[in-house]
Coordinates of C-alpha atoms in Angstrom, one line a residue:
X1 CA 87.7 33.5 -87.7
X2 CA 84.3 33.9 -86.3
X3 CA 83.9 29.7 -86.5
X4 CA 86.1 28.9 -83.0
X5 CA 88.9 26.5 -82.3
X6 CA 88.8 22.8 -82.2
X7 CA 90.7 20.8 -80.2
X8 CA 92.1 17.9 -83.1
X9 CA 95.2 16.4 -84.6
X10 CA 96.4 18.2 -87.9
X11 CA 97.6 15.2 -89.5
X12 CA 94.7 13.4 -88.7
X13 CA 91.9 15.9 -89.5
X14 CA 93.7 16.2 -92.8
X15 CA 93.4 12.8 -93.4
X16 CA 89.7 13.0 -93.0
X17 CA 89.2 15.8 -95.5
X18 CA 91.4 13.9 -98.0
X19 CA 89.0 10.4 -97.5
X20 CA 85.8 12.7 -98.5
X21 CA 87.7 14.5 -101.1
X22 CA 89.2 11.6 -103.1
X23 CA 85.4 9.8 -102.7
X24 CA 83.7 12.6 -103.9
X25 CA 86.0 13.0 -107.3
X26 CA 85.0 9.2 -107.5
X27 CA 81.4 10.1 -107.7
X28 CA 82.1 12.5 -110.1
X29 CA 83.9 10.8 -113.1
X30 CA 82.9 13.3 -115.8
X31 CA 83.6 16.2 -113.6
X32 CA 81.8 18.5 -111.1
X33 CA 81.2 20.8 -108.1
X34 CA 83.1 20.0 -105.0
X35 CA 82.9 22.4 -101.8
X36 CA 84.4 22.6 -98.9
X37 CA 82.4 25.2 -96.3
X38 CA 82.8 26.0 -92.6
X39 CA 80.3 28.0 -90.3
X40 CA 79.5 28.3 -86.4
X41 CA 77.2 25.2 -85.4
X42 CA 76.0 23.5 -82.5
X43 CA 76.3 19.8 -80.9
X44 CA 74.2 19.1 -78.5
X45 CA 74.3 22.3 -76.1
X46 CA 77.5 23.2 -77.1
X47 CA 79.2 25.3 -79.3
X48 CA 80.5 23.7 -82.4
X49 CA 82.3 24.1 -85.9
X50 CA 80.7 22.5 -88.9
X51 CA 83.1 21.4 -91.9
X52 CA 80.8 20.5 -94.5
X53 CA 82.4 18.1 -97.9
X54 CA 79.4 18.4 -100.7
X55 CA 79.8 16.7 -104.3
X56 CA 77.2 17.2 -106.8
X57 CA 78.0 13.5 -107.4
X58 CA 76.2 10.1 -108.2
X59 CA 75.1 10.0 -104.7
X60 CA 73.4 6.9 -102.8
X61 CA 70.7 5.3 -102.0
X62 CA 69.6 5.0 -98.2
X63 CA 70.8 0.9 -98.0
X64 CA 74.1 2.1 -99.2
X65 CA 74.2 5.1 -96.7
X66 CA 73.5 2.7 -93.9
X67 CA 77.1 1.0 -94.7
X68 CA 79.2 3.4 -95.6
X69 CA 81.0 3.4 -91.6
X70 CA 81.3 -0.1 -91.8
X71 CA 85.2 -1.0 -92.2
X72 CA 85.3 -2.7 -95.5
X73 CA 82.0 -1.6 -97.2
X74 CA 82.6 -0.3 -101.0
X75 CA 81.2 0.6 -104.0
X76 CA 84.3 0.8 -106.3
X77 CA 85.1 -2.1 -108.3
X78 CA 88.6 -2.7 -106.7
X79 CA 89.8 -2.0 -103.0
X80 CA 89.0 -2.6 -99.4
X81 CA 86.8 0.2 -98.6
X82 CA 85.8 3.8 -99.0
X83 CA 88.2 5.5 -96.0
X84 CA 84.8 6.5 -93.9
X85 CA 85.1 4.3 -91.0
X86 CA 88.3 5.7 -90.5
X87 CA 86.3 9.5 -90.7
X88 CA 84.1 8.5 -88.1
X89 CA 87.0 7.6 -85.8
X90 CA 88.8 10.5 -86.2
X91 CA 85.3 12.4 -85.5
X92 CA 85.1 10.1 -82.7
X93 CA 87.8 10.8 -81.2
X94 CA 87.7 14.3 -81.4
X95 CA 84.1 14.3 -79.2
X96 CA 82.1 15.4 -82.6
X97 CA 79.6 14.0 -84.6
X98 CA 79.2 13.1 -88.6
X99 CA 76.4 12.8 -90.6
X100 CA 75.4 12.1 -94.5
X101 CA 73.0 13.4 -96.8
X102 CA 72.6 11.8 -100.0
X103 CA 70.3 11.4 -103.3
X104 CA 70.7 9.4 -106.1
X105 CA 72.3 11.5 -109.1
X106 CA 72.4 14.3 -106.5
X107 CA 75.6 14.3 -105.3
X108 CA 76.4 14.0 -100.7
X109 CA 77.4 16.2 -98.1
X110 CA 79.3 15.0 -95.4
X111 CA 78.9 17.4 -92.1
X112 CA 81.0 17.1 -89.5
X113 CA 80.8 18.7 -86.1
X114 CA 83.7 19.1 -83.6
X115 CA 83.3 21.2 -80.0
X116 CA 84.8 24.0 -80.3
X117 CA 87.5 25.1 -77.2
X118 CA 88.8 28.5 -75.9
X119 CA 92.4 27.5 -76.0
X120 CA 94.8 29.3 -78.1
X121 CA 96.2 26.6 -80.5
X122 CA 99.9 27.0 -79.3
X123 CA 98.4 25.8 -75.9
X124 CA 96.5 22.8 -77.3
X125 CA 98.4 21.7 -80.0
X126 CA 100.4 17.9 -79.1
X127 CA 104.0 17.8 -78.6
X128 CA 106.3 14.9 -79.8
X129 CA 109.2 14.3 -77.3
X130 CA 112.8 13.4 -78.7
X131 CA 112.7 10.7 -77.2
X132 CA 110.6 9.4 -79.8
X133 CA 113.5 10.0 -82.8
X134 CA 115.2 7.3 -84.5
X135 CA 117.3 6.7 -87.8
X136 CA 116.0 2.9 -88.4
X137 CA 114.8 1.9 -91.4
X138 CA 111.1 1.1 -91.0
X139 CA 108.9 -0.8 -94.2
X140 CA 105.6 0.2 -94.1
X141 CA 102.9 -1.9 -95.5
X142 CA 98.9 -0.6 -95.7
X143 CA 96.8 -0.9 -98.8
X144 CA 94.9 2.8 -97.8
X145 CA 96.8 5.1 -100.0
X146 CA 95.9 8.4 -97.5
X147 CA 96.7 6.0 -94.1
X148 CA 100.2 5.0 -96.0
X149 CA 100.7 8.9 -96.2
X150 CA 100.3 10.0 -93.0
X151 CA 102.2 7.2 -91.5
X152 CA 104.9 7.6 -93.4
X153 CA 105.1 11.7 -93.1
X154 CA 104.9 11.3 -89.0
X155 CA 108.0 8.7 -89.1
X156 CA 110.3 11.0 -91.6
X157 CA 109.6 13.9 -89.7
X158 CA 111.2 11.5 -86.3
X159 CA 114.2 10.8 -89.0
X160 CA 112.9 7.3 -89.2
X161 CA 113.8 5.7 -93.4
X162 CA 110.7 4.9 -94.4
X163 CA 110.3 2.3 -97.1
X164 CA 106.5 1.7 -98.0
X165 CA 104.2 -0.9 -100.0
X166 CA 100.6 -0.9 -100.6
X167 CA 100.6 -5.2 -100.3
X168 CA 102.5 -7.9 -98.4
X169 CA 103.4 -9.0 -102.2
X170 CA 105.2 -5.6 -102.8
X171 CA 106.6 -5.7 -99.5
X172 CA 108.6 -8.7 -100.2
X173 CA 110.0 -7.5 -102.8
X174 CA 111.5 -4.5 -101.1
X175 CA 112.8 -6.9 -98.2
X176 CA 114.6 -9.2 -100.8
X177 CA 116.1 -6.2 -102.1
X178 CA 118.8 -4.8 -101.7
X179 CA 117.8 -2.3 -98.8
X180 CA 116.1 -5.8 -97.1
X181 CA 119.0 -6.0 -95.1
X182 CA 118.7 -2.9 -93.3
X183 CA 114.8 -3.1 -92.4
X184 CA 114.7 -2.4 -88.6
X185 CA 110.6 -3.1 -88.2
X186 CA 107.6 -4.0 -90.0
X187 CA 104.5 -1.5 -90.0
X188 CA 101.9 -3.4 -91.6
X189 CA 98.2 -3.0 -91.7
X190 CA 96.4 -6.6 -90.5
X191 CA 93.7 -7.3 -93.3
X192 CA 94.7 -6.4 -97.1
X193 CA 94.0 -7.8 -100.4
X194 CA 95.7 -11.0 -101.1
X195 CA 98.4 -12.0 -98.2
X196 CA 97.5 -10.2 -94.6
X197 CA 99.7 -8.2 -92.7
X198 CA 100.3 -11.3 -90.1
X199 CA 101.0 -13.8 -93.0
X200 CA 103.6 -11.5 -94.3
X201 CA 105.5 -11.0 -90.9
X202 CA 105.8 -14.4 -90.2
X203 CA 107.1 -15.2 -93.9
X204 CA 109.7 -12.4 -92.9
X205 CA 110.4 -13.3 -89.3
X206 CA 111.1 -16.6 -91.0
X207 CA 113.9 -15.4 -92.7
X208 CA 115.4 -12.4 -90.0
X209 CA 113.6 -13.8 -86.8
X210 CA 115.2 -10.6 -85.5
X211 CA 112.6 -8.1 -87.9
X212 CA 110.3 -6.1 -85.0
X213 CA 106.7 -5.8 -86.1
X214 CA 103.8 -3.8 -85.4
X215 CA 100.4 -4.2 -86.9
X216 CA 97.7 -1.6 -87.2
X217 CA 94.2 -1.8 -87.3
X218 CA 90.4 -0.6 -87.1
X219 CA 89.8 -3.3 -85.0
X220 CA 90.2 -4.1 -81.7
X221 CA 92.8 -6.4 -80.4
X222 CA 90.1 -8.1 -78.2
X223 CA 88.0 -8.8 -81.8
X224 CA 91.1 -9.6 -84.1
X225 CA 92.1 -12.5 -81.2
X226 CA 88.8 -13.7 -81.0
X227 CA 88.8 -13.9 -85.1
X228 CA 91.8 -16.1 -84.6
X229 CA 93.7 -13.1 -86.5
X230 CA 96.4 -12.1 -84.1
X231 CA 97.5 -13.5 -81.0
X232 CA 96.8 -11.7 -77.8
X233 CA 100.4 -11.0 -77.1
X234 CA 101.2 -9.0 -80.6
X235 CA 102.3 -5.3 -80.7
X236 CA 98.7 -4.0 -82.2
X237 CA 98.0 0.4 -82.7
X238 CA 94.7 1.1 -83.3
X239 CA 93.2 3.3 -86.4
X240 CA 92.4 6.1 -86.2
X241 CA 96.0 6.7 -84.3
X242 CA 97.2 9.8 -83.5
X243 CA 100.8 10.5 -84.4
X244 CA 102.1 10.2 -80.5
X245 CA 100.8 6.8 -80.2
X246 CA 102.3 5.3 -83.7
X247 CA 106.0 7.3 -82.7
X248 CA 106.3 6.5 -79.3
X249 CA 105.1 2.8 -79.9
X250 CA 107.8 2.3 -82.7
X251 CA 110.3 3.6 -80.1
X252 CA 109.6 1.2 -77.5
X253 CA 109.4 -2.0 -79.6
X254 CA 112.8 -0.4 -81.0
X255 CA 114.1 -0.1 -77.8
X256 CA 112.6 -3.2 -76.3
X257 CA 113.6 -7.1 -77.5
X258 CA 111.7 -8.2 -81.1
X259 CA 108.0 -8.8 -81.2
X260 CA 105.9 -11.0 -82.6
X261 CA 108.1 -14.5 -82.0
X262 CA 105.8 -17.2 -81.0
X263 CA 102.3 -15.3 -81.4
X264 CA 101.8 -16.0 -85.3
X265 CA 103.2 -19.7 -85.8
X266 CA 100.3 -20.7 -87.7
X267 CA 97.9 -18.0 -88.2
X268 CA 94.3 -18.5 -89.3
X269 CA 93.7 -15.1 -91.4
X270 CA 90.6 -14.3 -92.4
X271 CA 88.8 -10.8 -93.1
X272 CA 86.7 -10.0 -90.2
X273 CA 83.4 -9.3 -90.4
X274 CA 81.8 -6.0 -89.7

């Protein structure tokens, strides 16, 4: 109680603990200490809450500490990255400030610093308007298992059907199923393992040139186009999002006529570099 109030999304700050949380069992494969610890701070001038994540972990080196933001840095043998880039949006976004402390063989702490705000929650917390609530059938396609979540717990609450897949592969085997019929739009991250999200929606547009789609991404639209990833006309929501942009965007392409069309004829897909 005596820590203060944050102005931040719930959804998104728990998406932030679960990255660290899942990343720190990884470091600790036989088993250890994980806390989770919360005190008064400072950033800058100003008052501030301090959530610290420690592991008594492998740890890492200070070249691997230097990477750990960047988008699709790793250490695991399989996947795209380690979630962190996506923490230092969120603490972005929310004005704080994140930092890492880390020996080999003697486990990371993570502390994070958000400004803390004299408002009582009920005043601060975001409201989602019904005009954002739907009953389409939306397939969502992102290879982050904790991104995946969220998304899809933010659309069932709107009374959205939510159909999900972790690649474009898996995906097209739910839209040649038998609930393929009745997908309404395609959510699909933009660079995954194997087939990319923009590969994938112009295989399905190919087949319902009617199918809405609307990529995500840590990138900016203004990078991916440059890339030669997207065109500068396709429907793109930005990671971290808050939970009012991804609704209220899904409403307006619902509402609005298809996306995508001409923009991804013959994409050039390629993973970005950091």
């Amino acid at each position: 109680p005596r820590v203060g109030l944050i102005r931040a999304d719930r959804g998104q700050l728990e998406q932030l603990i679960m990255n660290l949380v899942v990343n720190a069992r990884e470091a600790m494969p036989s088993g250890g200490r994980l806390c989770l610890r919360t005190r008064a701070s400072s950033l800058g001038e100003e008052a501030a809450a301090l959530l610290e994540v420690a592991d008594k972990g492998e740890g890492m080196d200070p070249d691997t500490q230097q990477r750990i933001f960047e988008p699709f840095f790793t250490t695991k043998e399989e996947g795209t990255g380690l979630g962190l880039a996506t923490v230092y949006g969120i603490v972005q976004g929310a004005g704080g400030s994140v930092e890492v402390r880390s020996q080999p063989d003697r486990g990371t702490t993570f502390s994070i610093r958000l400004p803390v705000v004299r408002l009582r929650p009920e005043a601060d917390a975001p409201t989602t308007p019904r005009a954002t609530v739907g009953e389409e059938t939306i397939l969502l396609v992102e290879d982050e298992a904790m991104v995946r979540a969220l998304a899809r717990r933010v659309l069932e609450r709107q009374g959205y059907r939510v159909l999900e897949a972790q690649a474009a592969d898996e995906a097209r085997r739910i839209f040649d199923g038998p609930d393929g019929p009745e997908i309404d739009l395609l959510l699909s991250d933009v660079v995954m393992p194997g087939k990319s999200g923009p590969e994938l929606a112009v295989e399905l547009q190919g087949l319902r040139p009617e199918l809405n789609v609307l990529f995500m991404s840590g990138y900016t639209g203004t990078h991916l186009t440059q890339q030669g990833v997207l065109a500068a006309s396709t429907e793109l929501l930005r990671k971290p999002f808050h939970p009012d942009a991804l609704v209220r965007r899904i409403r307006r392409i619902l509402d609005g006529p298809p996306t995508l069309r001409e923009s991804l004829e013959t994409p050039h897909v390629h993973e970005p570099r950091a």
